[in-house]
Coordinates of C-alpha atoms (C1' of nucleotides) in Angstrom, one line a residue:
Chain N
M1 CA 0.0 0.0 0.0
R2 CA 2.2 2.9 -1.3
L3 CA 0.0 5.8 -1.9
S4 CA 1.1 9.2 -3.0
V5 CA -0.3 12.4 -4.4
N6 CA 1.2 14.9 -6.6
P7 CA -0.3 18.4 -5.9
N8 CA 1.3 19.8 -9.1
D9 CA -0.6 17.3 -11.2
K10 CA -3.7 18.9 -12.6
T11 CA -5.7 15.7 -12.2
P12 CA -7.8 15.9 -9.0
I13 CA -6.3 14.3 -5.9
Y14 CA -9.2 11.9 -5.5
R15 CA -8.7 10.7 -9.0
Q16 CA -5.0 10.1 -8.4
L17 CA -5.9 8.0 -5.5
Y18 CA -8.5 6.2 -7.4
E19 CA -6.1 5.3 -10.2
Q20 CA -3.5 4.0 -7.9
I21 CA -5.8 1.7 -6.1
A22 CA -7.7 0.5 -9.1
S23 CA -4.5 -0.3 -10.8
D24 CA -3.2 -2.2 -7.8
V25 CA -6.3 -4.2 -7.6
L26 CA -6.4 -5.0 -11.3
S27 CA -2.7 -5.9 -11.4
G28 CA -3.1 -8.2 -8.4
K29 CA -0.8 -6.2 -6.2
L30 CA -3.7 -5.8 -3.8
S31 CA -5.5 -9.1 -3.3
P32 CA -9.2 -9.6 -2.5
G33 CA -10.1 -9.2 1.1
T34 CA -7.1 -7.1 2.0
P35 CA -8.1 -4.4 4.5
L36 CA -7.3 -0.8 3.5
P37 CA -6.0 1.6 6.1
P38 CA -8.7 3.7 7.7
I39 CA -9.6 6.9 5.8
R40 CA -8.4 9.1 8.6
T41 CA -5.0 7.4 8.6
V42 CA -4.6 7.8 4.8
S43 CA -5.8 11.4 5.1
K44 CA -3.2 12.3 7.7
E45 CA -0.4 10.5 6.0
L46 CA -1.0 12.1 2.6
G47 CA -1.9 15.5 4.1
V48 CA -5.2 15.7 2.4
S49 CA -8.7 16.1 3.7
M50 CA -10.7 13.1 4.8
I51 CA -13.4 14.0 2.4
T52 CA -10.9 13.8 -0.5
V53 CA -10.0 10.3 0.5
R54 CA -13.6 9.3 1.0
S55 CA -14.4 10.6 -2.4
A56 CA -11.8 8.3 -4.0
W57 CA -13.0 5.4 -1.9
E58 CA -16.6 6.0 -2.9
M59 CA -15.7 5.9 -6.5
L60 CA -13.7 2.8 -6.0
E61 CA -16.7 1.1 -4.3
R62 CA -19.1 2.2 -7.0
D63 CA -16.8 0.6 -9.6
G64 CA -16.5 -2.6 -7.6
F65 CA -12.9 -2.4 -6.5
L66 CA -13.6 -2.3 -2.8
V67 CA -16.4 -2.8 -0.3
T68 CA -16.8 -0.8 2.7
R69 CA -18.3 -2.1 5.9
T70 CA -19.3 0.8 8.2
G71 CA -17.8 0.3 11.6
S72 CA -15.2 -2.2 10.5
G73 CA -13.4 -0.7 7.5
C74 CA -12.8 -1.0 3.8
F75 CA -11.6 -4.1 2.0
V76 CA -10.5 -5.0 -1.5
A77 CA -13.4 -6.5 -3.3
Q78 CA -13.7 -10.1 -4.3
L79 CA -13.0 -10.2 -8.1
N80 CA -12.6 -13.6 -9.7
E81 CA -9.8 -14.0 -12.1
A82 CA -11.9 -13.9 -15.3
H83 CA -13.6 -10.8 -14.2
R84 CA -10.3 -9.2 -13.3
Q85 CA -8.9 -10.0 -16.7
T86 CA -11.9 -8.5 -18.4
R87 CA -11.5 -5.3 -16.6
V88 CA -7.8 -5.0 -17.3
D89 CA -8.6 -5.5 -21.0
E90 CA -11.4 -2.9 -21.0
R91 CA -9.1 -0.4 -19.4
L92 CA -6.2 -1.0 -21.7
S93 CA -8.4 -1.1 -24.8
A94 CA -9.7 2.3 -24.0
A95 CA -6.2 3.6 -23.6
V96 CA -5.0 2.0 -26.8
D97 CA -8.0 3.3 -28.7
A98 CA -7.2 6.8 -27.5
L99 CA -3.7 6.5 -28.6
I100 CA -4.7 5.2 -32.0
A101 CA -7.1 8.0 -32.5
D102 CA -4.3 10.5 -31.7
A103 CA -2.0 8.8 -34.1
K104 CA -4.5 8.8 -36.9
A105 CA -5.3 12.5 -36.3
L106 CA -1.6 13.2 -36.7
G107 CA -1.3 11.1 -39.8
V108 CA 1.1 8.6 -38.1
E109 CA 1.4 5.1 -39.4
E110 CA 0.9 2.0 -37.3
E111 CA 4.6 1.0 -37.8
T112 CA 5.8 4.3 -36.3
L113 CA 3.6 3.6 -33.3
H114 CA 5.1 0.1 -32.7
A115 CA 8.6 1.5 -33.1
M116 CA 8.0 4.3 -30.6
I117 CA 6.6 1.9 -28.1
E118 CA 9.5 -0.4 -28.4
K119 CA 11.9 2.5 -27.9
R120 CA 10.1 3.9 -24.9
Y121 CA 9.2 0.7 -23.1
R122 CA 11.8 0.5 -20.3
Chain P
M1 CA -12.1 22.9 -41.8
R2 CA -14.4 20.5 -40.2
L3 CA -14.9 21.6 -36.6
S4 CA -17.2 20.0 -34.1
V5 CA -17.8 20.0 -30.4
N6 CA -19.1 17.1 -28.4
P7 CA -21.1 18.4 -25.4
N8 CA -21.0 15.0 -23.7
D9 CA -17.3 14.9 -23.7
K10 CA -16.0 16.2 -20.4
T11 CA -13.0 18.0 -22.0
P12 CA -13.6 21.7 -22.2
I13 CA -14.9 23.0 -25.4
Y14 CA -12.0 25.3 -26.0
R15 CA -9.7 22.4 -25.6
Q16 CA -11.6 20.3 -28.1
L17 CA -11.3 23.0 -30.6
Y18 CA -7.6 23.4 -29.9
E19 CA -6.9 19.7 -30.4
Q20 CA -8.7 19.5 -33.7
I21 CA -6.9 22.4 -35.2
A22 CA -3.5 21.5 -33.8
S23 CA -3.9 18.0 -35.2
D24 CA -4.9 19.3 -38.6
V25 CA -2.0 21.6 -38.7
L26 CA 0.5 19.0 -37.6
S27 CA -0.9 16.3 -40.0
G28 CA -0.7 18.7 -42.9
K29 CA -4.5 18.8 -43.5
L30 CA -4.3 22.5 -42.9
S31 CA -1.4 24.0 -44.8
P32 CA 0.5 27.1 -43.8
G33 CA -1.1 30.4 -44.8
T34 CA -4.7 29.0 -44.9
P35 CA -7.1 31.5 -43.4
L36 CA -9.3 30.5 -40.6
P37 CA -12.9 31.5 -40.5
P38 CA -13.7 34.5 -38.3
I39 CA -14.3 33.8 -34.7
R40 CA -17.8 35.1 -35.0
T41 CA -18.6 32.6 -37.7
V42 CA -17.2 29.6 -35.9
S43 CA -19.0 30.7 -32.7
K44 CA -22.4 30.8 -34.5
E45 CA -21.9 27.5 -36.4
L46 CA -21.0 25.5 -33.4
G47 CA -23.3 27.3 -31.0
V48 CA -20.7 28.1 -28.5
S49 CA -19.7 31.4 -27.0
M50 CA -17.2 33.7 -28.9
I51 CA -15.2 33.8 -25.7
T52 CA -14.7 30.1 -25.9
V53 CA -13.5 30.2 -29.5
R54 CA -11.3 33.1 -28.8
S55 CA -9.7 31.3 -26.0
A56 CA -8.9 28.3 -28.2
W57 CA -7.5 30.6 -30.9
E58 CA -5.3 32.4 -28.3
M59 CA -3.9 29.1 -27.1
L60 CA -3.2 28.0 -30.7
E61 CA -1.4 31.3 -31.3
R62 CA 0.6 31.0 -28.1
D63 CA 1.7 27.5 -29.2
G64 CA 2.7 28.7 -32.7
F65 CA -0.1 27.0 -34.7
L66 CA -1.8 30.3 -35.7
V67 CA -0.8 33.8 -36.4
T68 CA -3.2 36.7 -36.2
R69 CA -2.9 39.6 -38.7
T70 CA -4.8 42.4 -37.2
G71 CA -7.5 43.5 -39.5
S72 CA -7.4 40.5 -41.8
G73 CA -7.9 37.5 -39.5
C74 CA -6.1 34.4 -38.4
F75 CA -3.9 32.2 -40.6
V76 CA -2.2 28.8 -40.2
A77 CA 1.4 29.5 -39.2
Q78 CA 4.4 28.7 -41.2
L79 CA 6.1 25.6 -39.8
N80 CA 9.1 24.2 -41.6
E81 CA 9.0 20.4 -42.1
A82 CA 11.6 19.6 -39.4
H83 CA 9.8 21.7 -36.8
R84 CA 6.5 20.1 -37.7
Q85 CA 8.0 16.6 -37.4
T86 CA 9.4 17.5 -34.0
R87 CA 6.1 18.6 -32.7
V88 CA 4.3 15.5 -34.0
D89 CA 6.9 13.4 -32.2
E90 CA 6.5 15.3 -29.0
R91 CA 2.8 15.0 -29.0
L92 CA 2.8 11.3 -29.8
S93 CA 5.6 10.5 -27.4
A94 CA 3.6 11.9 -24.6
A95 CA 0.6 9.8 -25.6
V96 CA 2.7 6.7 -25.9
D97 CA 4.4 7.3 -22.5
A98 CA 1.0 7.6 -20.9
L99 CA -0.1 4.3 -22.4
I100 CA 3.0 2.6 -21.3
A101 CA 2.7 3.9 -17.8
D102 CA -0.9 2.5 -17.8
A103 CA 0.2 -0.8 -19.1
K104 CA 3.0 -1.1 -16.5
A105 CA 0.6 -0.2 -13.7
L106 CA -1.7 -3.0 -14.8
G107 CA 1.1 -5.5 -15.2
V108 CA 0.7 -5.9 -18.9
E109 CA 3.6 -6.9 -21.1
E110 CA 4.9 -5.1 -24.1
E111 CA 3.9 -7.9 -26.4
T112 CA 0.3 -7.7 -25.3
L113 CA 0.4 -4.0 -26.1
H114 CA 1.7 -4.5 -29.6
A115 CA -0.9 -7.3 -30.2
M116 CA -3.7 -5.0 -29.0
I117 CA -2.7 -2.2 -31.2
E118 CA -2.5 -4.4 -34.2
K119 CA -5.9 -5.7 -33.5
R120 CA -7.5 -2.4 -32.9
Y121 CA -5.8 -0.4 -35.7
R122 CA -8.6 -0.1 -38.2
Chain W
M1 CA -32.9 -21.1 13.3
R2 CA -31.1 -20.4 10.1
L3 CA -29.4 -17.0 10.5
S4 CA -27.1 -15.4 8.0
V5 CA -25.5 -12.1 7.3
N6 CA -24.7 -10.7 3.9
P7 CA -21.6 -8.4 4.1
N8 CA -22.3 -6.9 0.7
D9 CA -25.7 -5.7 1.8
K10 CA -25.5 -2.2 2.9
T11 CA -28.1 -2.7 5.7
P12 CA -26.5 -2.9 9.1
I13 CA -25.8 -6.4 10.3
Y14 CA -27.9 -5.9 13.5
R15 CA -30.8 -5.0 11.3
Q16 CA -30.3 -8.0 9.0
L17 CA -30.5 -10.2 12.1
Y18 CA -33.5 -8.4 13.4
E19 CA -35.4 -8.8 10.2
Q20 CA -34.8 -12.5 9.9
I21 CA -35.9 -13.3 13.4
A22 CA -38.9 -10.9 13.3
S23 CA -40.1 -12.5 10.1
D24 CA -39.7 -16.0 11.4
V25 CA -41.7 -15.1 14.5
L26 CA -44.4 -13.4 12.5
S27 CA -44.7 -16.2 9.9
G28 CA -44.9 -18.8 12.7
K29 CA -41.6 -20.5 11.7
L30 CA -40.4 -19.7 15.2
S31 CA -43.1 -20.6 17.7
P32 CA -43.6 -18.9 21.1
G33 CA -41.4 -20.2 23.8
T34 CA -38.7 -21.5 21.5
P35 CA -35.3 -20.7 23.1
L36 CA -32.8 -18.7 21.0
P37 CA -29.2 -19.8 20.9
P38 CA -26.9 -17.8 23.2
I39 CA -25.5 -14.6 21.9
R40 CA -22.0 -15.9 22.2
T41 CA -22.8 -18.8 19.9
V42 CA -24.5 -16.7 17.3
S43 CA -21.7 -14.3 17.4
K44 CA -19.1 -17.0 16.7
E45 CA -21.1 -18.8 14.0
L46 CA -21.7 -15.7 12.0
G47 CA -18.4 -14.1 12.7
V48 CA -19.8 -10.9 14.0
S49 CA -19.3 -9.0 17.2
M50 CA -21.3 -10.0 20.3
I51 CA -22.2 -6.3 20.6
T52 CA -23.9 -6.5 17.2
V53 CA -25.9 -9.6 18.1
R54 CA -26.9 -8.1 21.4
S55 CA -28.1 -5.0 19.7
A56 CA -30.3 -7.0 17.4
W57 CA -31.7 -9.0 20.4
E58 CA -32.4 -5.8 22.3
M59 CA -34.4 -4.3 19.5
L60 CA -36.3 -7.6 19.1
E61 CA -37.1 -7.5 22.8
R62 CA -38.1 -3.9 22.7
D63 CA -40.5 -4.7 19.8
G64 CA -42.0 -7.6 21.7
F65 CA -40.6 -10.5 19.6
L66 CA -38.3 -11.8 22.3
V67 CA -38.3 -12.1 26.1
T68 CA -35.1 -12.4 28.2
R69 CA -35.2 -14.6 31.2
T70 CA -32.1 -13.7 33.2
G71 CA -30.0 -16.7 33.7
S72 CA -31.7 -18.9 31.3
G73 CA -31.5 -17.0 28.0
C74 CA -33.8 -15.5 25.4
F75 CA -37.1 -17.0 24.1
V76 CA -39.6 -16.3 21.4
A77 CA -42.3 -14.2 23.0
Q78 CA -45.9 -15.2 23.4
L79 CA -48.0 -13.5 20.7
N80 CA -51.7 -14.4 20.4
E81 CA -53.0 -15.0 16.9
A82 CA -54.8 -11.7 16.6
H83 CA -51.8 -9.8 17.6
R84 CA -49.6 -11.7 15.3
Q85 CA -51.9 -11.1 12.4
T86 CA -52.0 -7.4 13.2
R87 CA -48.3 -7.0 13.1
V88 CA -48.0 -9.0 9.9
D89 CA -50.5 -6.6 8.4
E90 CA -48.7 -3.5 9.7
R91 CA -45.4 -4.7 8.2
L92 CA -46.8 -5.6 4.9
S93 CA -48.9 -2.5 4.6
A94 CA -45.8 -0.3 5.0
A95 CA -44.0 -2.3 2.3
V96 CA -47.0 -2.1 0.0
D97 CA -47.3 1.6 0.6
A98 CA -43.7 2.2 -0.3
L99 CA -44.1 0.2 -3.5
I100 CA -47.2 2.2 -4.5
A101 CA -45.5 5.5 -3.8
D102 CA -42.7 4.4 -6.1
A103 CA -45.1 3.3 -8.8
K104 CA -47.0 6.6 -8.6
A105 CA -43.8 8.6 -8.8
L106 CA -42.8 6.7 -11.9
G107 CA -46.3 7.2 -13.5
V108 CA -47.1 3.5 -13.4
E109 CA -50.7 2.2 -13.4
E110 CA -52.1 -0.2 -10.8
E111 CA -52.7 -2.8 -13.5
T112 CA -49.1 -2.8 -14.5
L113 CA -48.2 -3.4 -10.8
H114 CA -50.5 -6.4 -10.5
A115 CA -49.2 -7.9 -13.7
M116 CA -45.6 -7.5 -12.6
I117 CA -46.3 -9.2 -9.3
E118 CA -48.0 -12.0 -11.0
K119 CA -45.1 -12.5 -13.3
R120 CA -42.5 -12.3 -10.6
Y121 CA -44.2 -14.3 -7.9
R122 CA -42.3 -17.6 -8.1
Chain G
M1 CA -39.3 21.4 -10.5
R2 CA -40.7 21.0 -7.1
L3 CA -38.0 19.8 -4.8
S4 CA -38.3 19.2 -1.1
V5 CA -36.3 17.6 1.7
N6 CA -37.6 16.1 4.9
P7 CA -35.0 16.5 7.6
N8 CA -36.8 14.0 9.8
D9 CA -36.6 11.3 7.2
K10 CA -33.6 9.1 8.0
T11 CA -32.6 8.7 4.4
P12 CA -29.8 11.1 3.5
I13 CA -30.8 14.4 2.0
Y14 CA -28.7 13.8 -1.1
R15 CA -30.6 10.6 -1.6
Q16 CA -33.9 12.2 -1.2
L17 CA -33.0 14.7 -4.0
Y18 CA -31.7 11.9 -6.2
E19 CA -34.9 10.0 -5.9
Q20 CA -37.1 13.0 -6.7
I21 CA -35.2 13.9 -9.8
A22 CA -34.7 10.4 -11.0
S23 CA -38.4 9.7 -10.7
D24 CA -39.3 12.9 -12.5
V25 CA -37.0 12.1 -15.4
L26 CA -38.2 8.5 -15.6
S27 CA -41.9 9.5 -15.4
G28 CA -41.4 12.1 -18.1
K29 CA -42.2 15.1 -15.8
L30 CA -38.8 16.4 -16.7
S31 CA -38.0 16.2 -20.4
P32 CA -34.6 15.8 -21.9
G33 CA -32.7 19.0 -22.3
T34 CA -34.5 20.9 -19.6
P35 CA -32.0 22.9 -17.6
L36 CA -31.9 22.4 -13.9
P37 CA -31.6 25.4 -11.6
P38 CA -28.1 26.2 -10.5
I39 CA -26.8 24.2 -7.6
R40 CA -26.4 27.4 -5.5
T41 CA -30.0 28.3 -6.0
V42 CA -31.3 24.9 -5.1
S43 CA -29.0 24.9 -2.1
K44 CA -30.4 28.2 -0.8
E45 CA -34.0 27.4 -1.5
L46 CA -33.8 24.1 0.4
G47 CA -31.6 25.4 3.1
V48 CA -29.0 22.7 2.6
S49 CA -25.3 22.9 1.7
M50 CA -24.1 23.2 -1.8
I51 CA -22.1 20.1 -1.4
T52 CA -25.2 18.1 -0.5
V53 CA -26.9 19.2 -3.6
R54 CA -23.8 18.5 -5.7
S55 CA -23.6 15.1 -4.2
A56 CA -27.1 14.3 -5.5
W57 CA -26.3 15.8 -8.9
E58 CA -23.1 13.8 -9.2
M59 CA -25.0 10.6 -8.6
L60 CA -27.6 11.6 -11.1
E61 CA -25.0 12.2 -13.7
R62 CA -23.3 9.0 -13.0
D63 CA -26.6 7.1 -13.5
G64 CA -27.3 8.9 -16.7
F65 CA -30.2 11.1 -15.6
L66 CA -28.4 14.4 -16.2
V67 CA -25.4 15.9 -17.9
T68 CA -23.4 18.8 -16.5
R69 CA -21.6 21.3 -18.6
T70 CA -19.2 23.2 -16.5
G71 CA -19.8 26.9 -17.0
S72 CA -23.2 26.6 -18.4
G73 CA -25.2 24.4 -16.0
C74 CA -26.9 21.0 -15.6
F75 CA -29.4 19.5 -18.0
V76 CA -31.8 16.6 -18.1
A77 CA -30.0 13.9 -20.2
Q78 CA -31.3 12.7 -23.5
L79 CA -33.0 9.4 -22.9
N80 CA -34.8 7.8 -25.8
E81 CA -38.2 6.4 -25.1
A82 CA -37.1 2.7 -25.2
H83 CA -34.3 3.3 -22.8
R84 CA -36.5 5.3 -20.4
Q85 CA -39.1 2.4 -20.4
T86 CA -36.4 -0.1 -19.6
R87 CA -35.2 1.9 -16.7
V88 CA -38.6 2.3 -15.3
D89 CA -39.1 -1.4 -15.5
E90 CA -35.8 -2.2 -13.8
R91 CA -36.6 0.2 -11.0
L92 CA -40.0 -1.1 -10.5
S93 CA -39.0 -4.8 -10.8
A94 CA -36.5 -4.3 -8.0
A95 CA -39.1 -2.7 -5.8
V96 CA -41.6 -5.5 -6.6
D97 CA -39.1 -8.2 -5.9
A98 CA -38.3 -6.7 -2.5
L99 CA -42.0 -6.7 -1.6
I100 CA -42.4 -10.3 -2.7
A101 CA -39.5 -11.3 -0.7
D102 CA -41.0 -9.7 2.3
A103 CA -44.3 -11.3 1.7
K104 CA -42.8 -14.7 1.4
A105 CA -40.8 -14.3 4.5
L106 CA -44.0 -13.4 6.4
G107 CA -45.9 -16.3 4.8
V108 CA -48.3 -14.1 2.9
E109 CA -50.1 -15.4 -0.2
E110 CA -50.1 -13.7 -3.6
E111 CA -53.8 -13.0 -3.4
T112 CA -53.4 -11.2 -0.1
L113 CA -50.8 -9.0 -1.8
H114 CA -53.1 -8.1 -4.7
A115 CA -56.0 -7.4 -2.4
M116 CA -53.8 -5.1 -0.2
I117 CA -52.6 -3.2 -3.2
E118 CA -56.1 -2.7 -4.5
K119 CA -57.2 -1.4 -1.2
R120 CA -54.3 1.0 -0.7
Y121 CA -54.0 2.3 -4.2
R122 CA -55.5 5.7 -3.9
Chain V
dG1 C1' -22.4 33.7 -14.0
dT2 C1' -21.7 28.3 -14.0
dG3 C1' -19.8 23.7 -11.9
dG4 C1' -15.4 21.1 -9.8
dT5 C1' -12.4 20.5 -6.1
dC6 C1' -10.8 21.0 -1.5
dT7 C1' -10.4 22.1 3.6
dA8 C1' -11.3 21.6 8.6
dG9 C1' -14.1 20.8 11.2
dA10 C1' -18.7 18.4 13.3
dC11 C1' -22.2 14.8 14.6
dC12 C1' -24.2 10.3 13.8
dA13 C1' -24.7 5.1 13.3
dC14 C1' -22.3 0.8 13.3
dT15 C1' -19.0 -2.7 15.2
Chain I
dG1 C1' -12.5 2.5 16.9
dT2 C1' -14.7 2.5 12.0
dG3 C1' -17.3 4.9 7.9
dG4 C1' -21.5 8.2 6.4
dT5 C1' -23.3 12.6 6.2
dC6 C1' -23.3 17.4 6.5
dT7 C1' -21.8 22.4 7.1
dA8 C1' -19.7 26.8 5.7
dG9 C1' -16.6 28.5 3.8
dA10 C1' -12.6 28.9 -0.1
dC11 C1' -10.3 28.9 -4.8
dC12 C1' -10.1 27.4 -9.5
dA13 C1' -11.5 26.5 -14.5
dC14 C1' -15.0 27.3 -17.9
dG15 C1' -18.3 30.1 -20.8

DNA sequence: GTGGTCTAGACCACT
DNA sequence: GTGGTCTAGACCACG
């Protein structure tokens, strides 16, 4: 559980938190059932308001990444392997499609894209 | 000059306009010297405020895509081929890096990425 | 005595327990005088805190479904048939009223409601 | 647009607002494209915090009942008739199922249910 | 003017 | 102790 926020980043803090946790759940770094640290703790450690953390948590729950049990805490949701894989694919497909749209708008060929990925993947 | 705005898209209207024109300039669809329609016209056709259009134009001028000649309007800027290529690369590199970061966070291999691009490039 | 808790359900655990027992008493599945298992046992079997179970029991006693005999445990309360029927009616009326309010708010006719119940009652 | 909140009701204010607007959209009382009053206005009129209103609006947008365009306001979403009907059905089915579950738990027959609805539908 | 985000508190219900 | 809701401000980006 290594969370961090970058206040210079223009993306909202709650979204930054969302992305980090969602990715960790989807990549398997956080396994189902794992308890998350209390909102107040996260809030203090990151130096952001409780509400900001809650806002991220709420989004994560809505999207099925965690379940919250009032009085006892928040836990990584149970996602079976197939489901997890599906969501990884969805997420990546969207990102890939966005890149391809960009490339096409700029008149860049598929080969150039592959080459660029190869060069920058490290 | 085919401009459009998508009101459901959460990206600000002025940014949508910016992206379209910048892409068209970089891909060569808009060649240097081409006059842009008056702000007032664009504003009416798209049903958006003149302020919004002006703000997109300003950003484009700031980034060297447009030049304003007082009294006669806005024109696509002169970009020499090397410069144009550099900027295409910058833009695409940023997009590629974002995708790679995503892929890494999700624990996805480079090969999977290439395969996905191949499949979705149509 | 088949008790269970659903951790995904947002209704508080103590309320889930309350509802199950209240329903069983009102439907006659639990007859007057039947002893309830000790709080400690229920707590262990369901994996919930004793405090939670106690709080459900207290509410049930307050509402006349249970009686506590100090030293010997909790028992299903004596409810005469007329009383039992009244309470079933109260409970159901409330639920029916809620449904009707919903239907009206959505502009749905009474006939549609009857049809839907017929279809879904199995 | 007649909104009201009942502070005595234990359901959260933002949920009360959500339900009212969602119902009005689904029943057709609010037609697609209609602008909603600014959050600040609603907030003042109802005597609740802006954040509470926003929270309801956010949920409504998430669920496709409205779209917000920063800088110009919030509008009832475009829902075609088929989609609208589907969502009305979903909503009502859920409510009906809940009632049926209740009835079954209490050992009440289908006929009794129909009779009760008939009597209380006014 | 609009909505979007954030803070620093508070009070409540649940476990 | 936990999370859930709410308040009364503030500042920013957008149109």
